[in-house]
């Protein structure tokens, strides 16, 4: 069974990887993803120029429908992840994620990456929902265009963007109209569904501390929105912009469905957090089983092959 994909000239021997932010905070965690059977790549925790502690208090919770998080962008700094990525980029194609709190921070980090020995892929996170007072850039189409214009004036290495989920067909049209104007290597869709709220039934209290309990939703609850965003963007984006599908992956059928909607790679967040890096081998085996049932021996045979009723 062939389960490879290519983005920006990189060949991925497996289509699975971690979702940024999950199991990728330290070199110890990153090494586990790097060596996990079934994982074809990894992405580092979204970085800021300087180290950040993130939001105080309980900031992650699992629940029957998935997870809720308001981490607040805790990370060990761009240099920490850049050093790791440079040290390991010859072992697998790797993604380095950045999430500046300002356009200036993003451009500063991109200049540093441009001038560095890192030659993998950069994921510009435009969708963190959990920094108090900071809006999700991906919902501001003019600002997104502005950042990409200033970025592509100097940045020549493979770059993609991590997008928030969109819930209006008009917004699929609008973000695609922006993205199609730039030589992006990929989009990664979706980030968590921003600013949900969950209650602990024992105590009638919000499950997480930051922002009065408001946080990004992931896991099973995110699957229909992830499928719609992968499909909606695949249908609208230039063929040269590849799609990483993220959201709601619990089993091989979920991976299959994201590929069916157009995903080239598939990333796993909540279920990786709950199960650990052995999840990749399980998902790979379950995907192979699903493909066998359907008569496919290569993911390239059914990518974007979703049927509709009319
Ligand atoms: O709170 C976070 O660190 C966080 N949490 C998310 O669910 N998505 C993000 O992009 C980020 Cl940056």
Short mmCIF file of C-alpha atoms and ligand atoms in Angstrom, two decimals:
data_model
loop_
_atom_site.label_atom_id
_atom_site.label_comp_id
_atom_site.label_asym_id
_atom_site.label_seq_id
_atom_site.Cartn_x
_atom_site.Cartn_y
_atom_site.Cartn_z
CA UNK A 1 0.00 0.00 0.00
CA UNK A 2 1.42 3.33 -1.07
CA UNK A 3 0.71 6.15 1.32
CA UNK A 4 3.02 8.90 0.18
CA UNK A 5 2.48 12.55 -0.63
CA UNK A 6 4.62 15.39 -1.86
CA UNK A 7 4.67 19.08 -0.92
CA UNK A 8 7.15 21.62 -2.30
CA UNK A 9 9.31 18.86 -3.72
CA UNK A 10 9.49 16.96 -0.43
CA UNK A 11 8.29 13.37 -0.48
CA UNK A 12 6.52 12.18 2.66
CA UNK A 13 6.78 8.41 3.13
CA UNK A 14 3.74 8.52 5.44
CA UNK A 15 0.92 11.05 5.32
CA UNK A 16 0.44 11.34 9.10
CA UNK A 17 2.03 13.85 11.47
CA UNK A 18 1.25 15.64 14.73
CA UNK A 19 -0.86 18.79 14.84
CA UNK A 20 1.17 21.81 15.91
CA UNK A 21 1.00 22.25 19.66
CA UNK A 22 0.47 18.58 20.46
CA UNK A 23 3.40 16.44 21.58
CA UNK A 24 5.92 18.92 20.21
CA UNK A 25 6.89 21.29 23.04
CA UNK A 26 10.31 19.80 23.90
CA UNK A 27 13.08 17.95 22.08
CA UNK A 28 12.09 14.82 24.04
CA UNK A 29 8.54 14.97 22.65
CA UNK A 30 9.72 15.91 19.16
CA UNK A 31 12.14 12.95 19.09
CA UNK A 32 9.22 10.62 19.86
CA UNK A 33 7.27 11.92 16.86
CA UNK A 34 10.38 11.88 14.67
CA UNK A 35 10.90 8.17 15.38
CA UNK A 36 7.25 7.08 15.63
CA UNK A 37 6.35 4.34 13.13
CA UNK A 38 3.62 5.64 10.84
CA UNK A 39 4.52 9.31 11.23
CA UNK A 40 5.91 10.82 8.02
CA UNK A 41 6.85 14.18 9.49
CA UNK A 42 6.47 16.44 12.50
CA UNK A 43 5.63 20.07 13.24
CA UNK A 44 7.10 22.03 16.14
CA UNK A 45 5.05 23.95 18.68
CA UNK A 46 4.13 27.36 17.25
CA UNK A 47 7.00 29.64 18.23
CA UNK A 48 7.32 33.27 19.24
CA UNK A 49 10.64 35.17 19.20
CA UNK A 50 11.07 34.77 22.96
CA UNK A 51 10.05 31.94 25.28
CA UNK A 52 6.49 32.17 26.63
CA UNK A 53 4.95 30.57 29.72
CA UNK A 54 1.45 30.68 28.24
CA UNK A 55 -1.83 31.02 30.12
CA UNK A 56 -1.93 30.28 33.87
CA UNK A 57 -3.97 27.53 35.51
CA UNK A 58 -5.68 24.47 34.10
CA UNK A 59 -5.55 25.08 30.37
CA UNK A 60 -6.41 21.74 28.74
CA UNK A 61 -9.24 19.29 29.31
CA UNK A 62 -10.44 16.11 27.62
CA UNK A 63 -14.17 15.58 27.33
CA UNK A 64 -16.50 13.06 25.63
CA UNK A 65 -16.65 15.10 22.42
CA UNK A 66 -12.92 15.84 22.24
CA UNK A 67 -10.78 18.47 23.93
CA UNK A 68 -10.79 22.09 24.95
CA UNK A 69 -7.56 24.11 25.32
CA UNK A 70 -6.42 27.59 26.11
CA UNK A 71 -2.66 27.03 26.34
CA UNK A 72 -1.86 30.63 25.42
CA UNK A 73 1.03 29.90 23.10
CA UNK A 74 3.55 28.50 25.62
CA UNK A 75 6.76 27.73 23.78
CA UNK A 76 10.53 27.58 24.23
CA UNK A 77 11.27 30.27 21.55
CA UNK A 78 11.93 30.20 17.84
CA UNK A 79 15.64 29.50 18.33
CA UNK A 80 14.91 26.34 20.34
CA UNK A 81 12.72 24.86 17.59
CA UNK A 82 14.87 26.20 14.75
CA UNK A 83 17.91 24.46 16.25
CA UNK A 84 15.94 21.21 16.51
CA UNK A 85 14.61 21.47 12.97
CA UNK A 86 18.07 22.16 11.50
CA UNK A 87 19.54 19.23 13.43
CA UNK A 88 16.93 16.76 12.12
CA UNK A 89 15.80 18.07 8.75
CA UNK A 90 17.84 15.47 6.87
CA UNK A 91 15.99 12.61 8.56
CA UNK A 92 12.47 13.58 7.44
CA UNK A 93 10.87 16.67 5.87
CA UNK A 94 9.92 18.81 8.86
CA UNK A 95 7.54 21.70 9.57
CA UNK A 96 8.55 24.64 11.74
CA UNK A 97 5.51 26.51 13.10
CA UNK A 98 5.56 30.19 14.04
CA UNK A 99 2.85 32.33 15.61
CA UNK A 100 4.00 35.89 16.21
CA UNK A 101 1.70 38.10 18.26
CA UNK A 102 2.36 40.93 15.83
CA UNK A 103 3.14 41.22 12.12
CA UNK A 104 6.57 42.54 13.11
CA UNK A 105 7.27 39.42 15.19
CA UNK A 106 6.22 37.17 12.32
CA UNK A 107 8.41 39.03 9.83
CA UNK A 108 11.35 39.05 12.24
CA UNK A 109 11.08 35.27 12.70
CA UNK A 110 10.70 34.70 8.97
CA UNK A 111 13.84 36.76 8.29
CA UNK A 112 15.74 34.66 10.82
CA UNK A 113 14.48 31.45 9.21
CA UNK A 114 15.25 32.75 5.71
CA UNK A 115 18.83 33.47 6.77
CA UNK A 116 19.22 30.15 8.61
CA UNK A 117 20.28 26.66 7.51
CA UNK A 118 16.70 25.40 7.87
CA UNK A 119 15.43 24.17 4.50
CA UNK A 120 12.23 22.44 5.52
CA UNK A 121 8.72 23.87 5.50
CA UNK A 122 7.37 26.76 7.57
CA UNK A 123 3.82 26.77 8.90
CA UNK A 124 2.68 30.34 9.61
CA UNK A 125 0.00 29.99 12.27
CA UNK A 126 -2.73 32.56 11.59
CA UNK A 127 -5.25 31.00 13.92
CA UNK A 128 -4.30 30.84 17.58
CA UNK A 129 -7.56 31.54 19.45
CA UNK A 130 -6.15 31.65 22.97
CA UNK A 131 -3.97 34.72 23.48
CA UNK A 132 -6.15 37.13 25.47
CA UNK A 133 -6.78 40.27 23.49
CA UNK A 134 -5.37 38.89 20.23
CA UNK A 135 -7.84 38.11 17.41
CA UNK A 136 -7.35 35.15 15.06
CA UNK A 137 -5.59 36.72 12.08
CA UNK A 138 -7.13 34.21 9.66
CA UNK A 139 -10.53 35.86 10.17
CA UNK A 140 -9.13 39.21 9.00
CA UNK A 141 -8.71 38.82 5.24
CA UNK A 142 -7.01 42.19 4.66
CA UNK A 143 -4.45 41.62 7.42
CA UNK A 144 -3.80 38.11 6.12
CA UNK A 145 -3.15 39.52 2.64
CA UNK A 146 -0.87 42.22 4.09
CA UNK A 147 1.24 39.72 6.04
CA UNK A 148 1.60 37.43 3.01
CA UNK A 149 2.55 40.34 0.73
CA UNK A 150 5.30 41.47 3.10
CA UNK A 151 6.42 37.86 3.68
CA UNK A 152 6.77 36.88 0.05
CA UNK A 153 8.76 40.04 -0.66
CA UNK A 154 11.76 38.27 0.94
CA UNK A 155 10.86 34.75 2.06
CA UNK A 156 11.90 32.14 -0.53
CA UNK A 157 11.61 28.88 1.40
CA UNK A 158 8.49 26.62 1.36
CA UNK A 159 5.73 28.31 3.39
CA UNK A 160 2.17 27.41 4.31
CA UNK A 161 -0.47 28.82 6.62
CA UNK A 162 -2.46 27.25 9.50
CA UNK A 163 -6.04 28.45 9.17
CA UNK A 164 -8.93 28.76 11.58
CA UNK A 165 -12.15 26.98 10.64
CA UNK A 166 -14.54 28.97 8.44
CA UNK A 167 -18.31 28.55 8.74
CA UNK A 168 -19.61 30.62 5.83
CA UNK A 169 -19.21 29.67 2.16
CA UNK A 170 -18.51 33.32 1.43
CA UNK A 171 -15.51 33.09 3.77
CA UNK A 172 -14.15 30.05 1.88
CA UNK A 173 -14.35 32.24 -1.24
CA UNK A 174 -12.69 35.19 0.48
CA UNK A 175 -9.76 33.39 2.10
CA UNK A 176 -9.12 31.39 -1.09
CA UNK A 177 -9.07 34.63 -3.10
CA UNK A 178 -6.31 35.88 -0.80
CA UNK A 179 -4.28 32.68 -0.67
CA UNK A 180 -4.40 32.07 -4.43
CA UNK A 181 -2.49 35.31 -4.96
CA UNK A 182 0.61 33.86 -3.27
CA UNK A 183 3.07 31.01 -3.98
CA UNK A 184 2.08 29.05 -0.89
CA UNK A 185 3.27 25.47 -0.60
CA UNK A 186 0.27 24.40 1.50
CA UNK A 187 -2.55 25.31 3.82
CA UNK A 188 -3.22 23.40 7.01
CA UNK A 189 -6.91 23.38 7.88
CA UNK A 190 -8.33 23.41 10.55
CA UNK A 191 -6.98 24.81 13.78
CA UNK A 192 -9.17 24.30 16.85
CA UNK A 193 -12.71 25.68 16.80
CA UNK A 194 -12.11 28.86 18.74
CA UNK A 195 -13.66 29.91 22.02
CA UNK A 196 -15.90 27.05 22.98
CA UNK A 197 -16.91 26.55 26.61
CA UNK A 198 -17.33 23.34 28.61
CA UNK A 199 -18.81 22.80 32.06
CA UNK A 200 -17.71 20.32 34.75
CA UNK A 201 -21.04 18.79 35.85
CA UNK A 202 -19.74 18.02 39.35
CA UNK A 203 -18.88 21.60 40.21
CA UNK A 204 -20.88 23.68 37.72
CA UNK A 205 -17.53 25.25 36.83
CA UNK A 206 -15.89 25.91 33.49
CA UNK A 207 -13.43 23.08 32.73
CA UNK A 208 -10.40 25.29 32.03
CA UNK A 209 -9.15 28.43 33.78
CA UNK A 210 -8.01 30.99 31.19
CA UNK A 211 -10.45 33.48 29.70
CA UNK A 212 -13.28 32.36 31.98
CA UNK A 213 -13.16 28.89 30.44
CA UNK A 214 -13.23 29.84 26.76
CA UNK A 215 -10.91 27.69 24.64
CA UNK A 216 -10.30 25.97 21.31
CA UNK A 217 -12.21 22.76 20.61
CA UNK A 218 -10.63 19.70 19.04
CA UNK A 219 -11.33 16.03 18.58
CA UNK A 220 -14.54 14.34 17.43
CA UNK A 221 -16.56 17.55 17.64
CA UNK A 222 -14.28 19.14 15.03
CA UNK A 223 -14.57 16.46 12.35
CA UNK A 224 -17.50 17.81 10.27
CA UNK A 225 -15.98 21.28 10.27
CA UNK A 226 -12.55 19.90 9.34
CA UNK A 227 -14.01 17.92 6.42
CA UNK A 228 -15.91 20.96 5.17
CA UNK A 229 -12.86 23.23 5.36
CA UNK A 230 -10.56 20.71 3.64
CA UNK A 231 -13.15 20.17 0.90
CA UNK A 232 -14.08 23.85 0.56
CA UNK A 233 -10.49 25.00 0.29
CA UNK A 234 -9.38 22.13 -1.97
CA UNK A 235 -12.16 23.05 -4.39
CA UNK A 236 -11.06 26.72 -4.41
CA UNK A 237 -7.27 26.74 -4.10
CA UNK A 238 -4.78 26.55 -6.97
CA UNK A 239 -3.57 22.99 -7.51
CA UNK A 240 -0.07 24.06 -6.49
CA UNK A 241 -1.23 24.78 -2.95
CA UNK A 242 -1.40 21.45 -1.14
CA UNK A 243 -3.74 20.75 1.80
CA UNK A 244 -2.95 19.32 5.23
CA UNK A 245 -6.16 18.12 6.84
CA UNK A 246 -6.47 18.46 10.61
CA UNK A 247 -9.37 17.91 12.95
CA UNK A 248 -11.33 15.02 14.45
CA UNK A 249 -9.03 12.13 13.53
CA UNK A 250 -9.71 9.15 15.81
CA UNK A 251 -9.36 6.21 13.42
CA UNK A 252 -8.33 5.19 9.93
CA UNK A 253 -11.72 6.04 8.47
CA UNK A 254 -11.31 9.63 9.71
CA UNK A 255 -7.93 9.81 7.92
CA UNK A 256 -9.54 8.32 4.80
CA UNK A 257 -12.34 10.90 4.89
CA UNK A 258 -9.91 13.83 5.04
CA UNK A 259 -8.04 12.43 2.02
CA UNK A 260 -11.39 11.92 0.26
CA UNK A 261 -12.07 15.63 0.83
CA UNK A 262 -8.69 16.60 -0.61
CA UNK A 263 -6.00 16.27 2.06
CA UNK A 264 -2.43 15.45 1.01
CA UNK A 265 -1.22 15.03 4.59
CA UNK A 266 -3.28 14.46 7.73
CA UNK A 267 -2.34 15.73 11.17
CA UNK A 268 -3.54 14.44 14.53
CA UNK A 269 -4.01 16.53 17.68
CA UNK A 270 -6.44 15.50 20.41
CA UNK A 271 -6.14 11.76 19.77
CA UNK A 272 -2.34 12.02 19.79
CA UNK A 273 -2.53 13.87 23.10
CA UNK A 274 -4.75 11.12 24.53
CA UNK A 275 -3.00 8.06 23.05
CA UNK A 276 0.64 9.07 22.50
CA UNK A 277 2.85 8.54 19.43
CA UNK A 278 1.81 4.90 19.00
CA UNK A 279 -1.39 6.34 17.55
CA UNK A 280 0.35 6.82 14.20
CA UNK A 281 0.95 3.13 13.62
CA UNK A 282 -2.65 2.33 14.56
CA UNK A 283 -4.02 4.99 12.22
CA UNK A 284 -1.72 3.87 9.40
CA UNK A 285 -2.87 0.26 9.77
CA UNK A 286 -6.53 1.26 9.94
CA UNK A 287 -6.15 3.47 6.86
CA UNK A 288 -4.54 0.60 4.96
CA UNK A 289 -7.43 -1.63 5.99
CA UNK A 290 -9.97 0.94 4.83
CA UNK A 291 -8.16 1.28 1.50
CA UNK A 292 -8.11 -2.49 1.04
CA UNK A 293 -11.85 -2.64 1.64
CA UNK A 294 -12.32 0.01 -1.03
CA UNK A 295 -9.93 -1.59 -3.53
CA UNK A 296 -7.24 1.12 -3.39
CA UNK A 297 -3.52 0.52 -2.99
CA UNK A 298 -2.43 4.16 -3.22
CA UNK A 299 -3.82 7.25 -1.47
CA UNK A 300 -3.38 9.13 -4.73
CA UNK A 301 -6.22 7.04 -6.19
CA UNK A 302 -8.95 8.51 -3.99
CA UNK A 303 -7.69 11.96 -2.94
CA UNK A 304 -10.50 14.48 -3.52
CA UNK A 305 -12.77 11.68 -4.80
CA UNK A 306 -15.70 12.56 -2.51
CA UNK A 307 -18.96 11.84 -4.30
CA UNK A 308 -22.02 14.07 -3.97
CA UNK A 309 -25.68 13.23 -4.38
CA UNK A 310 -26.24 15.57 -7.28
O1 LIG B 1 -3.24 28.03 23.03
C1 LIG B 1 -2.38 27.65 22.17
O2 LIG B 1 -1.15 27.65 22.36
C2 LIG B 1 -2.95 27.22 20.86
N1 LIG B 1 -4.05 26.42 20.91
C3 LIG B 1 -4.72 26.03 19.77
O3 LIG B 1 -5.72 25.29 19.84
N2 LIG B 1 -4.27 26.46 18.56
C4 LIG B 1 -3.19 27.26 18.44
O4 LIG B 1 -2.83 27.63 17.30
C5 LIG B 1 -2.49 27.64 19.63
CL1 LIG B 1 -1.07 28.66 19.49
#
